[in-house]
Amino acid sequence: MTEKKYLKWYNKIGYGSGDIAGNVVYAFLATFVMIYLTDTAGLNAGIVGTLMMVSKIFDGFTDIIFGSLIDKTKSKLGKARPWMLYPYIGCSLMLAAIFAIPTEWGDVAKYAYFFITYTLLNAVFYTANNIAYSALTALITRNGNERVQMGSIRFIFAFGTSLLIQSITVDAVEYFGNGAEGWRIVAIIYAIIGLIVNTISVFSVKELPEKELKKENPADEEAAKFSAEAYPDFELADKENRVKDESKKYSLIDSAKILFANKYYILICGIYILTQLFSSTLSMGIYYMTYILGNADLLGTFSLVINVPMICGLLITPFLVKKYKGMYKLNLTGYIISTIARALVMVGGYMHNIPMMLIFTGFAAIAMSPMQGDLNALIAACSDYTYRTTGKRIDGTMYSCSSLGVKIGGGIGTALTGWLLAAGGYVANAAVQPESCINMLHFMYLWLPMILNLLITILLSRLTVEKANEEWDKTHND
């Protein structure tokens, strides 16, 4: 049977454009905040890394909280869209504030200022916006192929935005006068762009009515038939429980128990964290380009060979998912290839062979692209698995794994960079770094990405949620 279609092309494009807003915050922060703090604000990389880590303790509490709030929200805009719309105002303000540390302040005041603004951005405003944005995948369509298309489109915008930011930011800062003033102006421009695009994205889609969501979810029909012949008494009780469940609002503890009882949720959280750690290690490539390859502008070149193949791969991901009748084999095969390619990038790095590094960086990127495009669809499948097995629907809370992974992975990645730079003896603005720092930069930019890809491959080999859903349907159809 052909799945019902819910979205026009402009709905999909409008939704996907929300990742422009997300990445003028995330990509800008992940790529440049550390070098701004060390080389412009004059802060110690190790102390900054520690502050980022402490900030993540606060951050870890807010993901499930906002996910639960989204599940309980009822408004004219729906459940998720209000949380996507209004918190982005705070994102814009905090992004500009982080890159406007008063240069005349003492170090203690600078550290405190950064910690407060960084925590507010990540733990409050970005969390609410990002969880709501991701949850919309399950709230505006029940069509599996449309979900994959939306995931591919949003990540095309994400990687395109990252490419642009990594390519133009250094020159833009220089154009606006370099130093503190240049960073401040560029941050304000990015914040305004993000605010405009986020608002457009919010109003480009509409959430489905609750009745439509229930009607179109195949798990509802299966639940209604659950053990009808074998367990007639249980079926009656089950129906009554599910009716009660529809009006029940779960507490934060209840939602957390439901989430962590789903092993696929834990696996997806782990994958999200590792992919963000991977991105963070590559984002810190500006140190590698400056002090090992001797040209900071190469950051734009490497960004090009990462993001263009990634975008090309995302364009064909919906076709590949349909051809291979699922996401599991496609994702796993892609990451096996990408791990091998990253190992060859490492070889090229030690040979100082830049063309070899660029070629295999591109191979790794295109092999990783299917999983980037269908990850939201995997979360939707994970949410459907929870509903099938428990009768409880908590889409907003389930999508907390995306924000949780982005923030923990990105935050730890940036913090780890600070710790490793400090451990390697990095000297801000030095013409030549000590040998210990050179060795550390090799580890950070060459070894870590390959190791992280290997770990992701292992987790993907266990992420069989599609098969689990099919087996559940088959068992309860018989």
Tab-separated table of C-alpha atoms in Angstrom:
chain	number	residue	atom	x	y	z
A	1	MET	CA	0.000	0.000	0.000
A	2	THR	CA	1.293	3.481	-0.915
A	3	GLU	CA	1.909	5.691	2.097
A	4	LYS	CA	-0.130	8.854	2.361
A	5	LYS	CA	1.806	12.018	1.497
A	6	TYR	CA	1.587	15.033	3.776
A	7	LEU	CA	4.131	17.563	2.549
A	8	LYS	CA	4.686	19.715	-0.509
A	9	TRP	CA	8.189	20.444	-1.747
A	10	TYR	CA	8.150	23.895	-0.155
A	11	ASN	CA	7.223	22.421	3.239
A	12	LYS	CA	10.270	20.155	3.069
A	13	ILE	CA	12.557	23.004	1.979
A	14	GLY	CA	11.109	25.316	4.626
A	15	TYR	CA	11.582	22.737	7.345
A	16	GLY	CA	15.131	21.936	6.219
A	17	SER	CA	16.111	25.604	6.235
A	18	GLY	CA	15.790	25.516	10.015
A	19	ASP	CA	19.247	23.961	10.080
A	20	ILE	CA	20.665	27.176	8.643
A	21	ALA	CA	19.533	28.814	11.862
A	22	GLY	CA	20.865	25.940	13.941
A	23	ASN	CA	24.272	25.990	12.310
A	24	VAL	CA	24.944	29.715	12.335
A	25	VAL	CA	24.973	29.009	16.065
A	26	TYR	CA	26.482	25.534	16.242
A	27	ALA	CA	29.020	25.565	13.391
A	28	PHE	CA	30.245	29.062	14.241
A	29	LEU	CA	30.580	28.207	17.920
A	30	ALA	CA	32.154	24.772	17.400
A	31	THR	CA	34.699	25.973	14.858
A	32	PHE	CA	35.761	29.340	16.182
A	33	VAL	CA	34.895	29.843	19.843
A	34	MET	CA	38.088	28.207	21.135
A	35	ILE	CA	40.475	30.171	18.930
A	36	TYR	CA	38.534	33.379	19.736
A	37	LEU	CA	38.835	32.693	23.458
A	38	THR	CA	42.538	31.768	23.351
A	39	ASP	CA	43.914	34.193	20.762
A	40	THR	CA	41.601	37.211	21.138
A	41	ALA	CA	40.115	37.106	24.635
A	42	GLY	CA	43.423	35.825	26.040
A	43	LEU	CA	41.950	32.920	28.039
A	44	ASN	CA	43.653	29.626	28.862
A	45	ALA	CA	42.516	26.699	26.665
A	46	GLY	CA	42.568	24.209	29.553
A	47	ILE	CA	40.451	26.408	31.854
A	48	VAL	CA	37.981	27.115	29.036
A	49	GLY	CA	37.710	23.386	28.356
A	50	THR	CA	36.954	22.740	32.030
A	51	LEU	CA	34.261	25.436	32.080
A	52	MET	CA	32.658	23.877	29.018
A	53	MET	CA	32.630	20.507	30.731
A	54	VAL	CA	31.022	21.928	33.885
A	55	SER	CA	28.471	23.692	31.696
A	56	LYS	CA	27.491	20.325	30.241
A	57	ILE	CA	26.472	19.133	33.718
A	58	PHE	CA	23.737	21.778	33.673
A	59	ASP	CA	23.074	21.012	30.039
A	60	GLY	CA	22.455	17.328	30.700
A	61	PHE	CA	19.420	18.062	32.883
A	62	THR	CA	17.566	20.196	30.375
A	63	ASP	CA	17.175	17.885	27.362
A	64	ILE	CA	14.599	15.529	28.843
A	65	ILE	CA	12.971	18.459	30.671
A	66	PHE	CA	12.305	20.377	27.449
A	67	GLY	CA	11.338	17.179	25.620
A	68	SER	CA	8.763	16.476	28.317
A	69	LEU	CA	7.465	20.066	28.164
A	70	ILE	CA	7.009	19.752	24.402
A	71	ASP	CA	4.970	16.562	24.877
A	72	LYS	CA	2.668	18.398	27.292
A	73	THR	CA	2.281	21.581	25.217
A	74	LYS	CA	-1.005	22.474	23.541
A	75	SER	CA	-1.192	25.705	21.550
A	76	LYS	CA	-2.392	27.140	18.253
A	77	LEU	CA	1.093	26.516	16.865
A	78	GLY	CA	1.042	22.914	18.080
A	79	LYS	CA	3.388	21.114	20.466
A	80	ALA	CA	6.841	21.765	19.046
A	81	ARG	CA	6.673	24.945	16.970
A	82	PRO	CA	6.310	27.394	19.910
A	83	TRP	CA	9.445	25.887	21.462
A	84	MET	CA	11.279	26.223	18.181
A	85	LEU	CA	10.189	29.831	17.634
A	86	TYR	CA	10.610	31.762	20.878
A	87	PRO	CA	13.804	30.300	22.391
A	88	TYR	CA	15.745	31.210	19.253
A	89	ILE	CA	15.565	34.850	20.311
A	90	GLY	CA	17.697	33.843	23.288
A	91	CYS	CA	20.024	31.872	20.996
A	92	SER	CA	20.680	34.996	18.934
A	93	LEU	CA	21.348	37.189	21.949
A	94	MET	CA	23.675	34.698	23.626
A	95	LEU	CA	25.629	33.986	20.423
A	96	ALA	CA	26.375	37.676	20.034
A	97	ALA	CA	27.206	37.963	23.744
A	98	ILE	CA	29.736	35.095	23.740
A	99	PHE	CA	31.791	36.826	21.052
A	100	ALA	CA	31.605	40.168	22.846
A	101	ILE	CA	33.652	39.488	25.985
A	102	PRO	CA	34.782	42.904	27.285
A	103	THR	CA	38.526	43.034	26.648
A	104	GLU	CA	39.161	45.428	29.543
A	105	TRP	CA	37.836	42.989	32.161
A	106	GLY	CA	40.075	40.832	34.327
A	107	ASP	CA	40.469	37.126	33.626
A	108	VAL	CA	38.108	35.964	36.405
A	109	ALA	CA	35.318	38.212	35.113
A	110	LYS	CA	35.924	37.012	31.544
A	111	TYR	CA	35.722	33.357	32.568
A	112	ALA	CA	32.500	33.995	34.524
A	113	TYR	CA	30.954	35.964	31.648
A	114	PHE	CA	31.784	33.210	29.162
A	115	PHE	CA	30.484	30.443	31.438
A	116	ILE	CA	27.133	32.177	32.018
A	117	THR	CA	26.480	33.077	28.375
A	118	TYR	CA	27.702	29.703	27.069
A	119	THR	CA	25.513	27.796	29.542
A	120	LEU	CA	22.423	29.883	28.803
A	121	LEU	CA	22.905	29.364	25.074
A	122	ASN	CA	23.408	25.610	25.246
A	123	ALA	CA	21.434	24.470	28.287
A	124	VAL	CA	18.360	26.636	27.772
A	125	PHE	CA	17.764	28.319	24.434
A	126	TYR	CA	19.504	25.986	21.967
A	127	THR	CA	18.139	22.935	23.781
A	128	ALA	CA	14.513	24.033	23.537
A	129	ASN	CA	14.864	25.106	19.898
A	130	ASN	CA	16.758	22.036	18.711
A	131	ILE	CA	14.588	19.399	20.400
A	132	ALA	CA	11.457	21.060	19.038
A	133	TYR	CA	12.939	21.270	15.548
A	134	SER	CA	13.876	17.587	15.559
A	135	ALA	CA	10.532	16.505	17.036
A	136	LEU	CA	8.701	18.120	14.112
A	137	THR	CA	9.854	15.203	11.944
A	138	ALA	CA	7.342	12.967	13.737
A	139	LEU	CA	4.656	15.638	14.101
A	140	ILE	CA	4.212	16.965	10.562
A	141	THR	CA	4.215	13.662	8.637
A	142	ARG	CA	3.681	9.964	9.274
A	143	ASN	CA	5.208	9.049	5.905
A	144	GLY	CA	8.526	7.226	6.374
A	145	ASN	CA	9.975	8.325	3.033
A	146	GLU	CA	9.075	11.963	3.711
A	147	ARG	CA	10.881	11.709	7.038
A	148	VAL	CA	14.031	10.531	5.274
A	149	GLN	CA	13.672	13.322	2.686
A	150	MET	CA	13.299	15.907	5.455
A	151	GLY	CA	16.375	14.550	7.210
A	152	SER	CA	18.398	14.729	4.004
A	153	ILE	CA	17.219	18.246	3.183
A	154	ARG	CA	17.900	19.595	6.669
A	155	PHE	CA	21.421	18.179	6.663
A	156	ILE	CA	22.078	19.595	3.195
A	157	PHE	CA	21.306	22.989	4.702
A	158	ALA	CA	23.363	22.121	7.787
A	159	PHE	CA	26.488	21.116	5.894
A	160	GLY	CA	26.045	23.927	3.389
A	161	THR	CA	25.881	26.431	6.225
A	162	SER	CA	28.897	24.864	7.927
A	163	LEU	CA	30.828	25.043	4.672
A	164	LEU	CA	29.983	28.716	4.226
A	165	ILE	CA	30.809	29.652	7.801
A	166	GLN	CA	34.105	27.779	7.813
A	167	SER	CA	35.030	29.298	4.446
A	168	ILE	CA	34.216	32.968	5.007
A	169	THR	CA	34.477	33.645	8.752
A	170	VAL	CA	38.246	34.227	8.947
A	171	ASP	CA	38.096	36.700	6.049
A	172	ALA	CA	34.929	38.313	7.434
A	173	VAL	CA	36.549	38.911	10.823
A	174	GLU	CA	39.545	40.443	9.065
A	175	TYR	CA	37.256	42.624	6.929
A	176	PHE	CA	35.552	44.028	10.029
A	177	GLY	CA	38.820	44.986	11.657
A	178	ASN	CA	40.122	41.751	13.189
A	179	GLY	CA	40.391	41.324	16.944
A	180	ALA	CA	37.475	41.679	19.340
A	181	GLU	CA	35.528	44.093	17.134
A	182	GLY	CA	35.710	41.845	14.084
A	183	TRP	CA	34.464	38.789	16.002
A	184	ARG	CA	31.653	40.792	17.615
A	185	ILE	CA	30.314	42.154	14.333
A	186	VAL	CA	30.430	38.777	12.591
A	187	ALA	CA	28.601	37.130	15.521
A	188	ILE	CA	25.847	39.758	15.406
A	189	ILE	CA	25.398	39.230	11.648
A	190	TYR	CA	25.124	35.453	12.079
A	191	ALA	CA	22.656	35.898	14.970
A	192	ILE	CA	20.353	38.105	12.877
A	193	ILE	CA	20.467	35.715	9.908
A	194	GLY	CA	19.637	32.787	12.188
A	195	LEU	CA	16.691	34.582	13.763
A	196	ILE	CA	15.141	35.408	10.387
A	197	VAL	CA	15.597	31.932	8.903
A	198	ASN	CA	14.350	30.153	12.043
A	199	THR	CA	11.136	32.175	11.963
A	200	ILE	CA	10.578	31.313	8.289
A	201	SER	CA	11.145	27.628	9.028
A	202	VAL	CA	8.638	27.586	11.900
A	203	PHE	CA	5.842	28.991	9.744
A	204	SER	CA	6.621	26.861	6.670
A	205	VAL	CA	5.046	23.743	8.206
A	206	LYS	CA	2.036	22.805	10.314
A	207	GLU	CA	1.742	20.046	12.857
A	208	LEU	CA	-0.822	17.327	12.211
A	209	PRO	CA	-3.895	17.121	14.441
A	210	GLU	CA	-3.649	14.589	17.255
A	211	LYS	CA	-6.340	12.424	15.663
A	212	GLU	CA	-4.393	12.270	12.418
A	213	LEU	CA	-1.204	11.302	14.205
A	214	LYS	CA	-2.969	8.461	15.964
A	215	LYS	CA	-4.877	7.318	12.915
A	216	GLU	CA	-1.892	7.162	10.636
A	217	ASN	CA	0.478	5.443	13.013
A	218	PRO	CA	0.505	1.761	12.083
A	219	ALA	CA	1.225	0.847	15.674
A	220	ASP	CA	-2.276	1.975	16.669
A	221	GLU	CA	-3.931	-0.594	14.471
A	222	GLU	CA	-1.620	-3.303	15.755
A	223	ALA	CA	-2.354	-2.299	19.339
A	224	ALA	CA	-6.071	-2.579	18.705
A	225	LYS	CA	-5.611	-6.130	17.410
A	226	PHE	CA	-3.165	-7.104	20.126
A	227	SER	CA	-3.730	-10.759	21.072
A	228	ALA	CA	-7.431	-10.468	20.254
A	229	GLU	CA	-7.964	-14.168	19.841
A	230	ALA	CA	-5.387	-15.630	22.201
A	231	TYR	CA	-5.948	-13.205	25.085
A	232	PRO	CA	-9.460	-11.730	24.890
A	233	ASP	CA	-9.509	-10.640	28.534
A	234	PHE	CA	-6.128	-9.006	28.235
A	235	GLU	CA	-7.193	-7.279	25.039
A	236	LEU	CA	-10.102	-5.575	26.791
A	237	ALA	CA	-7.881	-4.450	29.657
A	238	ASP	CA	-5.208	-3.319	27.191
A	239	LYS	CA	-7.706	-1.176	25.295
A	240	GLU	CA	-8.877	0.438	28.510
A	241	ASN	CA	-5.280	1.127	29.547
A	242	ARG	CA	-4.461	2.693	26.184
A	243	VAL	CA	-7.517	4.947	26.357
A	244	LYS	CA	-6.402	6.082	29.791
A	245	ASP	CA	-2.893	6.516	28.475
A	246	GLU	CA	-4.013	8.966	25.772
A	247	SER	CA	-5.003	11.548	28.370
A	248	LYS	CA	-2.113	10.854	30.723
A	249	LYS	CA	0.682	13.368	31.091
A	250	TYR	CA	3.908	11.646	32.023
A	251	SER	CA	6.159	13.013	34.701
A	252	LEU	CA	9.808	13.663	33.952
A	253	ILE	CA	10.779	10.483	35.810
A	254	ASP	CA	8.172	8.435	33.917
A	255	SER	CA	9.437	9.763	30.581
A	256	ALA	CA	13.043	9.039	31.502
A	257	LYS	CA	12.165	5.458	32.486
A	258	ILE	CA	10.372	4.926	29.174
A	259	LEU	CA	13.312	6.345	27.226
A	260	PHE	CA	16.051	4.354	28.868
A	261	ALA	CA	14.055	1.137	28.657
A	262	ASN	CA	14.444	1.485	24.873
A	263	LYS	CA	17.920	0.192	23.992
A	264	TYR	CA	17.703	1.813	20.564
A	265	TYR	CA	17.307	5.236	22.181
A	266	ILE	CA	20.548	4.650	24.092
A	267	LEU	CA	22.319	3.547	20.906
A	268	ILE	CA	21.115	6.615	18.969
A	269	CYS	CA	22.217	8.891	21.825
A	270	GLY	CA	25.643	7.296	21.675
A	271	ILE	CA	25.832	7.703	17.900
A	272	TYR	CA	24.771	11.347	18.131
A	273	ILE	CA	27.412	12.063	20.768
A	274	LEU	CA	30.162	10.379	18.751
A	275	THR	CA	29.202	12.119	15.491
A	276	GLN	CA	29.318	15.476	17.256
A	277	LEU	CA	32.675	14.603	18.799
A	278	PHE	CA	33.849	13.750	15.287
A	279	SER	CA	32.606	17.083	13.946
A	280	SER	CA	34.236	18.960	16.813
A	281	THR	CA	37.639	17.397	16.169
A	282	LEU	CA	37.459	18.412	12.513
A	283	SER	CA	36.143	21.866	13.394
A	284	MET	CA	39.284	22.479	15.423
A	285	GLY	CA	41.238	21.907	12.212
A	286	ILE	CA	42.057	25.615	12.116
A	287	TYR	CA	44.875	24.876	14.586
A	288	TYR	CA	46.131	22.005	12.383
A	289	MET	CA	45.969	24.122	9.224
A	290	THR	CA	47.736	27.063	10.877
A	291	TYR	CA	50.550	25.324	12.712
A	292	ILE	CA	51.178	22.107	10.738
A	293	LEU	CA	50.075	22.814	7.174
A	294	GLY	CA	51.099	26.467	7.543
A	295	ASN	CA	47.990	28.035	6.007
A	296	ALA	CA	44.801	28.846	7.941
A	297	ASP	CA	42.915	29.339	4.656
A	298	LEU	CA	43.178	25.581	4.036
A	299	LEU	CA	40.352	25.223	6.565
A	300	GLY	CA	37.993	26.390	3.816
A	301	THR	CA	39.461	23.900	1.330
A	302	PHE	CA	39.072	20.956	3.709
A	303	SER	CA	35.578	22.162	4.599
A	304	LEU	CA	34.765	22.139	0.879
A	305	VAL	CA	35.860	18.527	0.382
A	306	ILE	CA	33.866	17.484	3.460
A	307	ASN	CA	30.636	19.340	2.838
A	308	VAL	CA	30.230	19.130	-0.947
A	309	PRO	CA	30.484	15.284	-1.050
A	310	MET	CA	28.271	15.160	2.045
A	311	ILE	CA	25.618	17.269	0.326
A	312	CYS	CA	25.833	15.123	-2.829
A	313	GLY	CA	25.370	12.006	-0.724
A	314	LEU	CA	22.412	13.513	1.099
A	315	LEU	CA	20.695	14.274	-2.203
A	316	ILE	CA	20.582	10.578	-3.099
A	317	THR	CA	20.014	9.193	0.415
A	318	PRO	CA	16.190	8.920	0.085
A	319	PHE	CA	16.681	6.967	-3.180
A	320	LEU	CA	19.267	4.676	-1.563
A	321	VAL	CA	17.091	4.011	1.492
A	322	LYS	CA	14.207	3.052	-0.783
A	323	LYS	CA	16.448	0.899	-2.996
A	324	TYR	CA	17.975	-1.003	-0.098
A	325	LYS	CA	14.585	-1.190	1.664
A	326	GLY	CA	15.835	0.306	4.874
A	327	MET	CA	18.587	2.217	6.592
A	328	TYR	CA	20.564	-0.437	8.470
A	329	LYS	CA	22.808	-1.934	5.771
A	330	LEU	CA	23.254	1.414	4.037
A	331	ASN	CA	24.411	3.184	7.196
A	332	LEU	CA	26.663	0.378	8.362
A	333	THR	CA	28.361	-0.062	4.981
A	334	GLY	CA	28.889	3.685	4.695
A	335	TYR	CA	30.646	3.911	8.050
A	336	ILE	CA	32.874	0.922	7.359
A	337	ILE	CA	34.058	2.723	4.208
A	338	SER	CA	34.440	6.053	6.027
A	339	THR	CA	36.568	4.477	8.771
A	340	ILE	CA	38.959	3.058	6.172
A	341	ALA	CA	39.057	6.419	4.377
A	342	ARG	CA	39.865	8.299	7.611
A	343	ALA	CA	42.755	5.866	8.217
A	344	LEU	CA	44.110	6.825	4.784
A	345	VAL	CA	43.705	10.525	5.634
A	346	MET	CA	45.920	9.816	8.631
A	347	VAL	CA	48.552	8.234	6.394
A	348	GLY	CA	48.423	11.279	4.106
A	349	GLY	CA	48.812	13.597	7.084
A	350	TYR	CA	52.021	11.970	8.285
A	351	MET	CA	53.335	12.023	4.698
A	352	HIS	CA	52.417	15.747	4.459
A	353	ASN	CA	50.538	14.792	1.276
A	354	ILE	CA	47.713	17.359	1.168
A	355	PRO	CA	46.083	16.044	-2.074
A	356	MET	CA	45.878	12.543	-0.543
A	357	MET	CA	44.334	13.988	2.619
A	358	LEU	CA	41.764	15.914	0.601
A	359	ILE	CA	40.795	12.951	-1.605
A	360	PHE	CA	40.173	10.521	1.258
A	361	THR	CA	38.507	13.203	3.381
A	362	GLY	CA	35.989	13.489	0.534
A	363	PHE	CA	35.537	9.698	0.343
A	364	ALA	CA	34.896	9.531	4.077
A	365	ALA	CA	32.350	12.352	3.880
A	366	ILE	CA	30.233	10.860	1.091
A	367	ALA	CA	30.250	7.449	2.804
A	368	MET	CA	29.002	9.037	6.042
A	369	SER	CA	26.215	11.006	4.370
A	370	PRO	CA	23.391	8.401	4.380
A	371	MET	CA	23.429	8.112	8.168
A	372	GLN	CA	23.458	11.899	8.507
A	373	GLY	CA	20.399	12.106	6.272
A	374	ASP	CA	18.309	9.338	7.824
A	375	LEU	CA	19.196	9.797	11.504
A	376	ASN	CA	15.971	11.672	12.245
A	377	ALA	CA	14.006	8.915	10.536
A	378	LEU	CA	15.811	6.410	12.786
A	379	ILE	CA	14.695	8.377	15.845
A	380	ALA	CA	11.125	8.329	14.511
A	381	ALA	CA	11.416	4.538	14.101
A	382	CYS	CA	12.762	4.376	17.651
A	383	SER	CA	9.763	6.405	18.863
A	384	ASP	CA	7.408	4.060	17.011
A	385	TYR	CA	9.132	1.110	18.691
A	386	THR	CA	8.407	2.654	22.098
A	387	TYR	CA	4.748	3.080	21.163
A	388	ARG	CA	4.495	-0.468	19.840
A	389	THR	CA	5.989	-2.030	22.934
A	390	THR	CA	4.556	0.237	25.654
A	391	GLY	CA	1.533	1.989	24.156
A	392	LYS	CA	3.054	5.319	25.180
A	393	ARG	CA	3.832	8.124	22.733
A	394	ILE	CA	6.519	10.613	23.824
A	395	ASP	CA	7.865	12.008	20.550
A	396	GLY	CA	9.207	15.251	22.008
A	397	THR	CA	11.053	13.462	24.789
A	398	MET	CA	12.350	10.832	22.373
A	399	TYR	CA	13.866	13.533	20.173
A	400	SER	CA	15.776	14.855	23.163
A	401	CYS	CA	18.507	12.440	22.075
A	402	SER	CA	19.308	14.710	19.124
A	403	SER	CA	19.812	17.802	21.271
A	404	LEU	CA	21.467	15.725	24.001
A	405	GLY	CA	23.924	14.298	21.484
A	406	VAL	CA	24.623	17.627	19.793
A	407	LYS	CA	25.318	19.399	23.052
A	408	ILE	CA	27.167	16.713	24.954
A	409	GLY	CA	29.162	15.596	21.912
A	410	GLY	CA	29.844	19.121	20.694
A	411	GLY	CA	30.536	20.436	24.170
A	412	ILE	CA	32.840	17.596	25.171
A	413	GLY	CA	34.543	17.813	21.774
A	414	THR	CA	35.307	21.501	22.161
A	415	ALA	CA	36.255	21.039	25.818
A	416	LEU	CA	38.491	18.101	24.950
A	417	THR	CA	40.206	20.271	22.373
A	418	GLY	CA	40.991	22.821	25.071
A	419	TRP	CA	42.353	20.195	27.426
A	420	LEU	CA	44.471	18.561	24.726
A	421	LEU	CA	45.827	21.904	23.512
A	422	ALA	CA	46.820	22.809	27.062
A	423	ALA	CA	48.329	19.352	27.633
A	424	GLY	CA	50.321	19.722	24.416
A	425	GLY	CA	51.732	23.067	25.533
A	426	TYR	CA	49.913	25.299	23.009
A	427	VAL	CA	51.182	28.888	22.953
A	428	ALA	CA	48.593	31.414	21.682
A	429	ASN	CA	49.697	33.407	18.626
A	430	ALA	CA	53.135	31.763	18.567
A	431	ALA	CA	54.866	31.660	15.181
A	432	VAL	CA	56.030	28.091	15.856
A	433	GLN	CA	54.472	25.684	18.359
A	434	PRO	CA	56.561	23.338	20.541
A	435	GLU	CA	57.057	19.747	19.345
A	436	SER	CA	54.699	18.452	22.027
A	437	CYS	CA	51.918	20.621	20.602
A	438	ILE	CA	52.662	19.476	17.038
A	439	ASN	CA	52.322	15.838	18.130
A	440	MET	CA	49.075	16.640	19.920
A	441	LEU	CA	47.628	18.353	16.835
A	442	HIS	CA	48.392	15.219	14.794
A	443	PHE	CA	46.512	13.130	17.350
A	444	MET	CA	43.556	15.529	17.482
A	445	TYR	CA	43.057	15.948	13.748
A	446	LEU	CA	44.207	12.561	12.372
A	447	TRP	CA	43.798	9.838	14.994
A	448	LEU	CA	40.657	10.929	16.855
A	449	PRO	CA	38.343	11.178	13.800
A	450	MET	CA	39.324	7.664	12.657
A	451	ILE	CA	38.808	6.201	16.147
A	452	LEU	CA	35.415	7.901	16.511
A	453	ASN	CA	34.237	6.599	13.137
A	454	LEU	CA	35.211	3.082	14.195
A	455	LEU	CA	33.160	3.403	17.389
A	456	ILE	CA	30.148	4.701	15.435
A	457	THR	CA	30.431	1.710	13.091
A	458	ILE	CA	30.255	-0.658	16.068
A	459	LEU	CA	27.116	1.060	17.432
A	460	LEU	CA	25.447	1.070	14.007
A	461	SER	CA	25.932	-2.691	13.795
A	462	ARG	CA	23.590	-2.967	16.819
A	463	LEU	CA	20.981	-0.414	15.684
A	464	THR	CA	18.398	-2.859	14.307
A	465	VAL	CA	15.280	-0.857	15.222
A	466	GLU	CA	13.714	-1.253	11.752
A	467	LYS	CA	13.960	-5.037	12.025
A	468	ALA	CA	12.551	-4.917	15.567
A	469	ASN	CA	9.510	-2.943	14.380
A	470	GLU	CA	8.935	-5.341	11.489
A	471	GLU	CA	9.172	-8.364	13.770
A	472	TRP	CA	6.758	-6.794	16.242
A	473	ASP	CA	4.241	-6.085	13.458
A	474	LYS	CA	4.613	-9.590	12.075
A	475	THR	CA	4.171	-11.197	15.493
A	476	HIS	CA	1.073	-9.199	16.313
A	477	ASN	CA	-0.463	-9.566	12.873
A	478	ASP	CA	-0.361	-13.335	13.088
